[in-house]
Coordinates of C-alpha atoms in Angstrom, one line a residue:
M1 CA -8.2 2.5 21.6
T2 CA -4.7 1.5 20.5
R3 CA -1.9 3.1 22.5
L4 CA 1.4 4.2 21.1
G5 CA 3.3 1.6 23.1
D6 CA 1.1 -1.3 22.0
P7 CA 3.2 -4.0 20.2
V8 CA 0.6 -4.1 17.3
Y9 CA 0.9 -0.4 16.7
R10 CA 4.7 -0.5 16.8
L11 CA 4.6 -3.3 14.2
L12 CA 1.9 -1.7 11.9
V13 CA 3.5 1.7 11.6
P14 CA 6.9 0.6 10.2
L15 CA 5.2 -2.1 8.1
A16 CA 2.9 0.6 6.5
A17 CA 5.9 2.9 6.0
V18 CA 7.8 0.1 4.2
V19 CA 4.8 -0.7 2.0
V20 CA 4.3 3.0 1.1
F21 CA 8.1 3.4 0.5
A22 CA 8.1 0.4 -1.9
V23 CA 4.9 1.5 -3.8
L24 CA 6.1 5.0 -4.3
L25 CA 9.6 3.9 -5.3
T26 CA 8.1 1.5 -7.8
F27 CA 5.8 4.2 -9.4
S28 CA 8.8 6.6 -9.5
L29 CA 10.9 4.1 -11.3
I30 CA 8.0 3.4 -13.7
R31 CA 7.6 7.1 -14.5
M32 CA 11.3 7.6 -15.0
F33 CA 11.5 4.7 -17.4
E34 CA 8.5 6.1 -19.3
I35 CA 10.2 9.5 -19.6
E36 CA 13.5 7.9 -20.7
N37 CA 11.6 6.0 -23.4
A38 CA 9.7 9.0 -24.5
M39 CA 12.9 11.2 -24.7
R40 CA 14.8 8.6 -26.8
V41 CA 15.0 9.7 -30.5
E42 CA 14.9 6.8 -32.8
A43 CA 16.4 7.2 -36.2
E44 CA 13.4 5.9 -38.0
Q45 CA 11.2 8.4 -36.3
N46 CA 13.2 11.6 -37.2
M47 CA 11.0 12.4 -40.2
L48 CA 12.3 15.9 -40.6
W49 CA 15.8 14.7 -41.3
V50 CA 14.4 12.0 -43.7
L51 CA 12.3 14.4 -45.7
H52 CA 15.1 17.0 -45.8
Q53 CA 17.5 14.3 -47.2
S54 CA 14.8 13.3 -49.7
E55 CA 14.4 16.9 -50.9
V56 CA 18.1 17.3 -51.2
S57 CA 18.3 14.1 -53.3
A58 CA 15.5 15.3 -55.6
R59 CA 17.2 18.7 -56.2
R60 CA 20.6 17.0 -56.8
L61 CA 18.9 14.7 -59.4
S62 CA 17.3 17.8 -61.0
E63 CA 20.7 19.6 -61.1
T64 CA 22.5 16.5 -62.5
A65 CA 19.8 16.3 -65.3
A66 CA 20.5 19.9 -66.2
L67 CA 24.3 19.3 -66.2
A68 CA 23.8 16.2 -68.3
D69 CA 22.2 18.4 -71.1
L70 CA 25.3 20.6 -71.0
G71 CA 27.6 17.6 -71.1
A72 CA 28.9 18.3 -67.5
A73 CA 27.5 15.1 -66.1
G74 CA 27.3 11.6 -67.3
A75 CA 24.6 8.9 -67.4
D76 CA 26.2 7.0 -64.5
E77 CA 26.0 10.0 -62.1
L78 CA 22.5 10.6 -63.2
S79 CA 21.5 7.0 -62.5
L80 CA 23.3 7.2 -59.1
R81 CA 21.3 10.3 -58.1
F82 CA 18.1 8.7 -59.3
D83 CA 18.8 5.6 -57.2
I84 CA 19.5 7.7 -54.1
L85 CA 16.1 9.4 -54.6
V86 CA 14.4 6.1 -55.1
S87 CA 15.9 4.8 -51.8
R88 CA 14.8 7.9 -49.9
V89 CA 11.3 7.4 -51.2
A90 CA 11.4 3.7 -50.3
M91 CA 12.2 4.7 -46.7
L92 CA 9.0 6.8 -46.6
T93 CA 6.8 4.0 -47.8
D94 CA 7.6 1.5 -45.1
G95 CA 7.2 1.0 -41.3
P96 CA 6.8 4.0 -39.0
Q97 CA 7.8 6.5 -41.7
L98 CA 4.7 5.4 -43.8
R99 CA 2.5 5.7 -40.6
F100 CA 3.9 9.2 -40.0
M101 CA 3.3 10.3 -43.6
Q102 CA -0.2 9.0 -43.3
R103 CA -0.7 10.9 -40.1
I104 CA 0.4 14.3 -41.6
G105 CA -1.9 13.7 -44.8
Y106 CA 0.7 12.8 -47.4
A107 CA -0.3 9.2 -48.1
E108 CA -1.7 10.0 -51.6
D109 CA 1.3 12.1 -52.4
L110 CA 3.5 9.1 -51.7
E111 CA 1.5 7.1 -54.2
W112 CA 1.8 9.8 -56.7
L113 CA 5.5 10.1 -56.0
T114 CA 6.0 6.3 -56.4
G115 CA 4.2 6.4 -59.8
T116 CA 6.2 9.4 -61.0
L117 CA 9.5 7.7 -60.1
D118 CA 8.4 4.6 -61.9
A119 CA 7.6 6.7 -65.0
L120 CA 11.0 8.5 -64.8
A121 CA 13.0 5.3 -64.5
P122 CA 13.1 4.5 -68.3
M123 CA 14.0 8.1 -69.0
V124 CA 16.9 8.0 -66.6
A125 CA 18.0 4.6 -67.9
G126 CA 17.9 5.7 -71.6
F127 CA 18.9 9.3 -71.0
R128 CA 19.7 11.2 -74.2
A129 CA 20.8 14.7 -74.9
G130 CA 17.9 17.1 -74.7
D131 CA 16.1 15.0 -72.0
G132 CA 17.7 17.0 -69.2
M133 CA 15.2 19.9 -69.2
R134 CA 12.2 17.5 -69.4
L135 CA 13.7 15.4 -66.5
H136 CA 14.4 18.6 -64.5
G137 CA 10.8 19.7 -65.0
A138 CA 9.5 16.2 -63.8
V139 CA 11.7 16.1 -60.7
E140 CA 11.2 19.7 -59.6
P141 CA 7.6 19.0 -58.2
I142 CA 9.0 16.1 -56.3
A143 CA 11.5 18.5 -54.5
R144 CA 8.7 20.9 -53.7
L145 CA 6.6 18.0 -52.4
F146 CA 9.4 17.0 -50.0
G147 CA 9.8 20.6 -48.9
R148 CA 6.1 20.9 -48.0
A149 CA 6.2 17.5 -46.3
A150 CA 9.2 18.6 -44.3
N151 CA 7.4 21.7 -43.1
A152 CA 4.4 19.6 -42.2
A153 CA 6.6 17.1 -40.4
M154 CA 8.3 19.9 -38.5
I155 CA 5.0 21.3 -37.4
A156 CA 3.8 17.8 -36.4
E157 CA 7.0 17.1 -34.4
W158 CA 6.8 20.4 -32.6
D159 CA 3.2 19.6 -31.7
D160 CA 4.3 16.2 -30.5
L161 CA 7.2 17.7 -28.6
G162 CA 4.9 20.1 -26.9
G163 CA 2.6 17.3 -25.8
R164 CA 5.5 15.2 -24.6
L165 CA 6.9 18.1 -22.7
E166 CA 3.6 18.6 -21.0
T167 CA 3.4 14.9 -20.2
Y168 CA 7.0 15.0 -18.9
R169 CA 6.1 17.9 -16.6
E170 CA 3.2 16.0 -15.3
Q171 CA 5.2 12.8 -14.8
L172 CA 8.0 14.9 -13.1
R173 CA 5.5 16.4 -10.7
Q174 CA 4.3 12.9 -9.9
I175 CA 7.9 11.7 -9.4
I176 CA 8.5 14.7 -7.1
A177 CA 5.4 13.8 -5.2
F178 CA 6.5 10.2 -5.0
L179 CA 10.0 11.2 -3.8
I180 CA 8.4 13.4 -1.1
G181 CA 6.3 10.4 -0.1
I182 CA 9.4 8.2 -0.1
M183 CA 11.2 10.8 2.0
A184 CA 8.2 10.8 4.4
A185 CA 8.2 7.0 4.6
G186 CA 11.9 7.0 5.1
G187 CA 11.5 9.6 7.9
I188 CA 8.9 7.4 9.5
L189 CA 11.1 4.4 9.2
A190 CA 14.0 6.4 10.6
V191 CA 11.9 7.5 13.6
T192 CA 10.6 4.0 14.1
L193 CA 14.1 2.7 13.9
A194 CA 15.3 5.2 16.4
V195 CA 12.5 4.4 18.7
A196 CA 13.1 0.7 18.3
L197 CA 16.8 1.2 19.0
R198 CA 16.0 3.2 22.1
Q199 CA 13.5 0.6 23.3
S200 CA 16.0 -2.2 22.4
R201 CA 18.7 -0.5 24.5
Q202 CA 16.2 -0.1 27.4
R203 CA 15.2 -3.8 27.1
N204 CA 18.8 -4.9 26.9
L205 CA 19.5 -2.9 30.0
M206 CA 16.5 -4.5 31.7
L207 CA 17.6 -7.9 30.5
R208 CA 21.1 -7.3 31.9
R209 CA 19.7 -6.2 35.2
A210 CA 17.3 -9.2 35.3
R211 CA 20.1 -11.5 34.3
D212 CA 22.4 -10.0 37.0
F213 CA 19.6 -10.3 39.5
S214 CA 18.8 -13.9 38.4
G215 CA 22.5 -14.7 38.6
M216 CA 22.7 -13.2 42.1
L217 CA 19.6 -15.3 43.2
I218 CA 21.0 -18.4 41.6
S219 CA 24.5 -18.0 43.1
S220 CA 23.1 -17.1 46.6
S221 CA 20.4 -19.8 46.5
G222 CA 20.7 -22.6 49.1
E223 CA 19.4 -25.0 46.5
G224 CA 21.5 -26.5 43.9
I225 CA 20.5 -25.2 40.5
L226 CA 21.7 -26.5 37.1
A227 CA 20.4 -26.2 33.5
V228 CA 20.9 -28.4 30.5
D229 CA 20.3 -27.7 26.8
G230 CA 18.5 -29.9 24.3
A231 CA 21.7 -31.9 23.7
G232 CA 22.0 -32.7 27.5
R233 CA 25.0 -30.4 28.1
C234 CA 25.2 -28.3 31.3
T235 CA 24.7 -24.6 30.8
L236 CA 24.3 -23.5 34.4
W237 CA 25.9 -24.6 37.6
N238 CA 25.6 -22.6 40.8
D239 CA 27.8 -22.7 44.0
A240 CA 25.3 -24.8 46.0
M241 CA 25.4 -27.4 43.2
A242 CA 29.2 -27.4 43.3
Q243 CA 29.1 -28.0 47.1
L244 CA 26.5 -30.8 46.7
V245 CA 28.3 -32.7 44.0
G246 CA 31.9 -31.7 44.8
K247 CA 32.8 -30.2 41.4
P248 CA 33.1 -26.5 40.5
A249 CA 31.3 -24.9 37.6
E250 CA 34.4 -25.0 35.4
Q251 CA 34.2 -28.8 35.4
A252 CA 30.5 -28.9 34.7
V253 CA 29.4 -26.2 32.3
G254 CA 29.7 -27.3 28.7
H255 CA 29.9 -31.0 29.6
A256 CA 27.3 -33.7 29.4
L257 CA 25.7 -34.5 32.8
S258 CA 26.8 -38.1 32.6
E259 CA 30.4 -36.8 32.4
V260 CA 30.1 -34.5 35.4
A261 CA 28.9 -37.1 38.0
G262 CA 27.6 -40.7 37.9
F263 CA 24.5 -39.6 39.9
F264 CA 23.2 -37.9 36.7
D265 CA 23.8 -41.1 34.7
T266 CA 21.3 -43.1 36.7
A267 CA 18.1 -44.3 35.0
T268 CA 15.7 -42.2 37.1
V269 CA 17.6 -38.9 36.5
R270 CA 18.1 -39.6 32.8
Q271 CA 14.4 -40.4 32.3
S272 CA 13.4 -37.2 34.2
V273 CA 15.7 -35.1 32.0
Q274 CA 14.1 -36.6 28.9
R275 CA 10.6 -36.0 30.3
G276 CA 11.6 -32.4 30.9
L277 CA 12.8 -32.0 27.3
A278 CA 9.4 -33.4 26.3
G279 CA 7.7 -30.7 28.3
E280 CA 6.8 -32.6 31.5
A281 CA 7.7 -31.5 35.0
T282 CA 9.1 -34.2 37.3
H283 CA 9.8 -34.5 41.1
L284 CA 12.1 -37.1 42.7
T285 CA 12.5 -37.5 46.4
L286 CA 15.3 -38.7 48.6
Q287 CA 17.7 -39.9 45.9
P288 CA 21.1 -41.0 47.1
L289 CA 24.0 -38.7 45.9
F290 CA 27.5 -40.1 46.4
R291 CA 30.3 -37.5 46.5
P292 CA 34.0 -38.2 45.9
G293 CA 35.8 -39.1 49.0
H294 CA 32.7 -39.7 51.1
D295 CA 31.4 -43.2 51.9
A296 CA 27.9 -42.1 53.1
P297 CA 25.7 -40.5 50.5
R298 CA 23.6 -37.4 50.8
H299 CA 19.9 -37.7 50.0
V300 CA 18.4 -35.0 47.8
D301 CA 15.1 -34.0 46.3
L302 CA 15.1 -33.1 42.6
R303 CA 12.6 -31.0 40.6
F304 CA 12.8 -30.9 36.8
F305 CA 11.1 -28.2 34.8
P306 CA 11.2 -27.5 31.0
M307 CA 12.7 -24.2 29.9
L308 CA 10.6 -22.5 27.2
N309 CA 11.5 -19.9 24.6
E310 CA 7.9 -18.9 23.7
D311 CA 6.5 -22.3 22.5
E312 CA 9.9 -24.0 22.0
I313 CA 11.5 -26.1 24.7
V314 CA 15.2 -25.2 24.8
G315 CA 16.3 -27.2 27.8
V316 CA 15.6 -28.3 31.4
I317 CA 16.3 -26.6 34.7
L318 CA 16.9 -28.7 37.7
F319 CA 16.6 -27.7 41.4
V320 CA 18.4 -30.0 43.9
H321 CA 17.6 -29.7 47.6
D322 CA 19.6 -31.4 50.3
A323 CA 17.2 -33.5 52.2
S324 CA 19.7 -35.5 54.3
D325 CA 18.2 -34.3 57.6
R326 CA 14.7 -35.3 56.5
Y327 CA 16.1 -38.7 55.3
A328 CA 17.9 -39.2 58.7
A329 CA 14.7 -38.3 60.6
R330 CA 12.7 -40.7 58.4
Q331 CA 15.3 -43.4 59.0
K332 CA 15.1 -42.8 62.7
D333 CA 11.3 -43.1 62.6
M334 CA 11.6 -46.3 60.6
Q335 CA 14.1 -47.7 63.0
D336 CA 11.9 -46.8 65.9
R337 CA 8.9 -48.3 64.1
D338 CA 10.9 -51.4 63.3
R339 CA 12.1 -51.7 66.9
L340 CA 8.5 -51.3 68.1
E341 CA 7.4 -53.9 65.6
E342 CA 10.2 -56.2 66.8
L343 CA 9.1 -55.6 70.4
V344 CA 5.5 -56.3 69.5
T345 CA 6.5 -59.4 67.5
E346 CA 8.7 -60.6 70.3
R347 CA 6.0 -60.0 72.9
T348 CA 3.5 -61.7 70.6
R349 CA 5.8 -64.6 70.1
D350 CA 6.3 -64.9 73.9
L351 CA 2.5 -64.8 74.3
D352 CA 2.1 -67.4 71.6
E353 CA 4.7 -69.6 73.2
A354 CA 3.1 -69.3 76.6
L355 CA -0.2 -70.1 75.0
Q356 CA 1.3 -73.1 73.2
R357 CA 2.9 -74.3 76.4
E358 CA -0.3 -73.9 78.2
R359 CA -2.2 -75.9 75.5
S360 CA 0.6 -78.5 75.4
A361 CA 0.4 -78.9 79.2
A362 CA -3.3 -79.1 79.0
D363 CA -3.0 -81.8 76.3
L364 CA -0.5 -83.7 78.4
Y365 CA -2.7 -83.5 81.5
R366 CA -5.7 -84.7 79.4
N367 CA -3.7 -87.6 78.0
F368 CA -1.9 -88.3 81.3
A369 CA -4.0 -91.4 82.0
A370 CA -3.5 -92.8 78.5
M371 CA 0.3 -92.0 78.7
V372 CA 0.5 -93.7 82.1
S373 CA -1.3 -96.7 80.7
H374 CA 0.9 -96.9 77.7
Q375 CA 4.3 -96.2 79.3
F376 CA 3.8 -98.0 82.7
R377 CA 2.2 -101.2 81.3
T378 CA 5.6 -103.0 80.6
P379 CA 7.3 -102.5 84.1
L380 CA 4.0 -103.3 85.9
A381 CA 3.7 -106.5 83.8
V382 CA 7.3 -107.5 84.6
A383 CA 6.8 -107.0 88.3
D384 CA 3.4 -108.7 88.3
S385 CA 4.9 -111.7 86.4
A386 CA 7.8 -112.1 88.8
L387 CA 5.6 -111.9 91.9
Q388 CA 3.0 -114.3 90.5
R389 CA 5.8 -116.9 89.9
L390 CA 7.0 -116.5 93.4
I391 CA 3.5 -117.0 94.7
R392 CA 2.9 -120.0 92.5
R393 CA 6.2 -121.5 93.5
G394 CA 5.6 -120.8 97.2
P395 CA 7.7 -123.1 99.4
R396 CA 9.2 -124.8 96.4
A397 CA 11.1 -121.8 95.4
D398 CA 14.8 -121.9 96.4
P399 CA 16.6 -118.8 97.7
D400 CA 18.3 -118.1 94.3
E401 CA 15.0 -118.2 92.5
V402 CA 13.4 -116.0 95.1
A403 CA 16.3 -113.5 94.9
D404 CA 16.2 -113.5 91.1
R405 CA 12.4 -112.9 91.0
A406 CA 12.7 -110.3 93.6
V407 CA 15.5 -108.5 91.7
R408 CA 13.4 -108.5 88.6
A409 CA 10.4 -107.2 90.4
R410 CA 12.5 -104.5 92.1
N411 CA 14.1 -103.6 88.7
A412 CA 10.7 -103.3 87.1
I413 CA 9.5 -101.1 90.0
A414 CA 12.7 -99.0 89.7
G415 CA 12.0 -98.6 86.0
L416 CA 8.5 -97.6 86.8
T417 CA 9.7 -95.0 89.3
R418 CA 12.1 -93.6 86.6
L419 CA 9.2 -93.5 84.1
V420 CA 7.0 -91.6 86.6
A421 CA 9.8 -89.1 87.2
S422 CA 10.5 -88.8 83.4
T423 CA 6.8 -88.4 82.7
L424 CA 6.5 -85.6 85.3
D425 CA 9.7 -84.0 83.8
T426 CA 8.1 -84.2 80.4
V427 CA 5.0 -82.4 81.6
R428 CA 7.2 -79.8 83.3
L429 CA 9.3 -79.4 80.2
D430 CA 6.3 -79.0 77.9
A431 CA 5.0 -76.4 80.3
G432 CA 8.4 -74.5 80.1
Q433 CA 9.3 -75.3 83.7
L434 CA 12.1 -77.9 83.1
G435 CA 15.0 -78.3 80.7
A436 CA 16.5 -81.5 79.3
R437 CA 19.1 -83.0 81.5
R438 CA 21.8 -84.4 79.3
V439 CA 24.7 -86.5 80.7
R440 CA 27.0 -89.2 79.6
C441 CA 25.2 -92.5 79.4
D442 CA 25.9 -95.9 77.8
I443 CA 23.3 -96.7 75.2
G444 CA 24.4 -100.3 75.1
E445 CA 23.5 -100.9 78.7
I446 CA 20.1 -99.2 78.3
V447 CA 19.4 -101.3 75.2
H448 CA 20.1 -104.6 77.1
A449 CA 18.0 -103.5 80.1
V450 CA 15.0 -102.5 78.0
C451 CA 15.2 -105.7 75.9
A452 CA 15.4 -107.8 79.1
R453 CA 12.2 -106.1 80.5
Q454 CA 10.5 -106.6 77.2
R455 CA 11.3 -110.3 77.2
D456 CA 9.9 -110.6 80.7
A457 CA 6.7 -108.8 79.7
A458 CA 6.3 -110.8 76.4
P459 CA 8.2 -114.1 76.8
E460 CA 6.5 -115.5 73.6
R461 CA 8.3 -112.8 71.4
E462 CA 12.0 -113.4 70.5
I463 CA 14.1 -110.2 70.8
R464 CA 17.5 -110.3 69.1
I465 CA 20.2 -107.8 69.8
E466 CA 22.4 -107.8 66.7
A467 CA 26.2 -107.4 67.1
A468 CA 27.2 -103.7 66.9
Q469 CA 30.0 -102.7 64.6
A470 CA 33.1 -101.0 65.9
I471 CA 32.0 -97.5 66.5
G472 CA 34.5 -96.4 69.1
G473 CA 32.1 -96.6 72.0
T474 CA 28.3 -96.3 72.7
A475 CA 28.4 -93.4 75.1
A476 CA 25.8 -90.8 74.2
L477 CA 25.0 -87.3 75.5
C478 CA 21.4 -87.7 76.6
D479 CA 19.0 -88.1 79.5
P480 CA 19.1 -91.8 80.4
A481 CA 15.6 -91.9 81.6
H482 CA 14.3 -90.3 78.4
A483 CA 16.5 -92.6 76.3
E484 CA 15.1 -95.6 78.1
Q485 CA 11.6 -94.3 77.7
I486 CA 12.1 -93.8 73.9
L487 CA 13.5 -97.3 73.5
E488 CA 10.6 -98.8 75.6
N489 CA 8.1 -97.1 73.2
L490 CA 10.0 -98.2 70.0
L491 CA 10.4 -101.8 71.3
S492 CA 6.9 -102.2 72.5
N493 CA 5.5 -100.9 69.2
A494 CA 7.8 -103.3 67.3
V495 CA 6.5 -106.2 69.4
K496 CA 2.9 -105.1 69.1
Y497 CA 2.9 -104.8 65.3
A498 CA 5.2 -107.7 64.4
P499 CA 3.7 -110.8 62.8
A500 CA 3.3 -113.9 65.1
D501 CA 6.4 -116.1 65.5
T502 CA 8.7 -113.5 64.0
P503 CA 11.6 -111.9 66.0
V504 CA 12.2 -108.3 66.7
Y505 CA 15.7 -107.0 66.0
V506 CA 17.6 -104.3 67.9
A507 CA 20.9 -103.0 66.4
L508 CA 23.3 -100.3 67.8
D509 CA 25.6 -98.4 65.5
G510 CA 27.1 -94.9 65.0
D511 CA 29.8 -92.7 63.5
T512 CA 32.1 -89.9 64.8
T513 CA 29.2 -87.6 65.7
H514 CA 26.1 -89.6 66.5
V515 CA 25.0 -92.9 68.0
W516 CA 21.9 -94.6 66.7
C517 CA 19.7 -97.6 67.6
D518 CA 17.6 -99.4 65.0
V519 CA 14.4 -101.3 66.2
R520 CA 13.1 -103.5 63.4
N521 CA 10.3 -106.1 62.9
S522 CA 9.1 -108.0 59.9
G523 CA 5.7 -106.3 59.7
P524 CA 4.2 -104.8 56.6
P525 CA 5.6 -101.4 55.5
V526 CA 3.9 -98.3 56.8
A527 CA 1.6 -96.7 54.2
E528 CA 3.1 -93.7 52.3
A529 CA 0.3 -91.4 53.6
D530 CA 1.0 -92.4 57.3
R531 CA 4.8 -92.1 57.3
E532 CA 4.9 -88.5 58.7
K533 CA 1.5 -88.5 60.4
I534 CA 2.3 -91.5 62.7
F535 CA 4.5 -89.1 64.8
E536 CA 1.6 -86.8 65.4
R537 CA -0.2 -86.8 68.8
N538 CA -3.1 -89.3 69.0
Y539 CA -2.7 -90.4 65.3
R540 CA -2.9 -94.1 64.5
G541 CA -2.1 -95.6 61.1
A542 CA -4.2 -97.7 58.8
N543 CA -2.5 -100.9 60.1
S544 CA -3.5 -100.3 63.8
A545 CA -7.1 -101.6 63.4
G546 CA -7.8 -104.2 66.2
I547 CA -4.6 -103.3 68.1
A548 CA -4.8 -101.6 71.5
G549 CA -3.1 -98.2 71.7
T550 CA -3.5 -94.4 72.2
G551 CA -1.4 -93.0 69.4
I552 CA 1.0 -91.1 71.6
G553 CA 4.0 -93.5 71.8
L554 CA 5.8 -92.4 68.7
F555 CA 4.9 -88.7 69.4
M556 CA 6.5 -89.0 72.9
A557 CA 9.5 -90.8 71.5
R558 CA 10.3 -88.2 68.8
T559 CA 9.5 -85.3 71.2
L560 CA 11.9 -86.7 73.9
A561 CA 14.6 -87.4 71.3
R562 CA 14.5 -83.9 69.8
M563 CA 14.7 -82.3 73.2
Q564 CA 18.1 -84.0 73.6
G565 CA 19.5 -83.0 70.2
G566 CA 18.5 -86.3 68.6
D567 CA 15.6 -87.6 66.5
V568 CA 13.4 -90.6 65.9
A569 CA 12.6 -91.4 62.3
L570 CA 11.1 -94.1 60.1
H571 CA 14.2 -95.6 58.5
P572 CA 13.8 -97.1 55.0
G573 CA 14.7 -100.8 54.8
A574 CA 14.6 -103.7 52.4
D575 CA 11.9 -105.5 54.4
G576 CA 9.9 -104.9 57.5
V577 CA 9.6 -101.7 59.5
T578 CA 12.6 -100.0 61.1
F579 CA 12.5 -97.0 63.5
R580 CA 15.9 -95.3 64.2
L581 CA 16.8 -93.4 67.4
T582 CA 19.6 -91.0 66.8
L583 CA 21.5 -89.3 69.8
P584 CA 24.6 -87.1 69.9
L585 CA 27.9 -89.0 70.6
W586 CA 29.5 -88.2 73.9
G587 CA 32.6 -86.0 73.3
A588 CA 31.7 -85.2 69.6
G589 CA 32.8 -81.6 68.9
R590 CA 34.6 -81.2 72.2
P591 CA 38.3 -80.2 72.3

């Protein structure tokens, strides 16, 4: 059942009243136009006047004919009166007058009248004295005919008038009924309008109260709230938003968001506003909001919602929540997590290093015999050669020769002792138990000593020390035992891989920061695939087939050099193979 307050009922009642009002007013107007048309008296339809004038014309013609016999009227006046009568009759024989005469039954009389006038025309035109009485007698029946016709016309018009009056009364009653209906419809419209006005005032009051309540909620909200219209202009800006951004509502409302603050001109915010205008809600978290006069930003959460007016999107409303505390807590959690990861990484690295040291120490222990065989072979050969010569010479050896051989053997044994100590130090260093001991040492003296021992061990191989250029001294910052061991390895390798009857060259040079020693032979170049791998532990190149060795000499040489801040590298040359030992220059970088 439809209630009075239903919106459909409130719409149908005034709509029906308007339709009824329009229909009744239309019918009333139609009836009034009909009455006005019916009451209009047309000249051609006033037959009583026409017939009366025709009768008067006939009688005046009859009188003029009688006067003409007496000589009181002339032929011209008689012709004029005849012409007037003919014109009156002509009016009756055409149009609505003819139809009226036919309706009252005088159609045949009109034919008789027309024939009579045609017969009288020659008499009037050729009127002579004595024709007056005859013309008077011919016209008198015409006058009587018009009199009878006038009476019939009057009766017919009275009948028509009675019928029209009855029709007018009926139409007036209808118009009165229509006007009553119009008044009723107008009353309904007036009542509906009054009710609508009262409801409108009530709704306006409710809307004002809702608006005031919404304004109070918006102004007292802890969240920043703003709204924009379809053109991107700000239409709402509460106090919380003013505190967040640092601008009052007067500087925001009516302006484009990009003009209010640069934060609203960022790509993410602009895209979210456009998506809101397209009808899509969006949520952004922890966006940095920089305020004027502040270096550190606030971090806010933003929620975008489209504003709808029925089915039309009229703007976007934006809620901004200060999430700086949550951001700080998240940052603290991230810092704690990063610190924990750093601790775990550091601990893992320490464990990896310990494991690597343990593996390196184990490798060194496993290769200790090969390393001793490789490194100690030269000093043992020198001592053995010196002692064998002393034994062979026996009593023939003079004191100087004995002293010289003894000194050589003692120097070889001393070098062996240093190699043992250096090897043990290397094992301790690789195990993380010993650091490199770097002091000032003369590389030139070490080069001469190593070359002398190598000549004693392999007298058949010529070893040439090339003149060093002026480098301002050959003092290096290094461990002398390690430097000696490196040169022993490089020189023994050069001798081992040099072609027969070719010399081995040793050159010392440097610059303002480093000292280097080049050991070169004339052997074939190292293959491209072996140039970096020859420094790996236990690796032997393609040219080592048939040559004794363990593959740890160059590995030990580079390892010991790098522990002292230097390096051992395969140096490119025009011919042969050159290995370069580089060590820091003593005093380089010192004040």
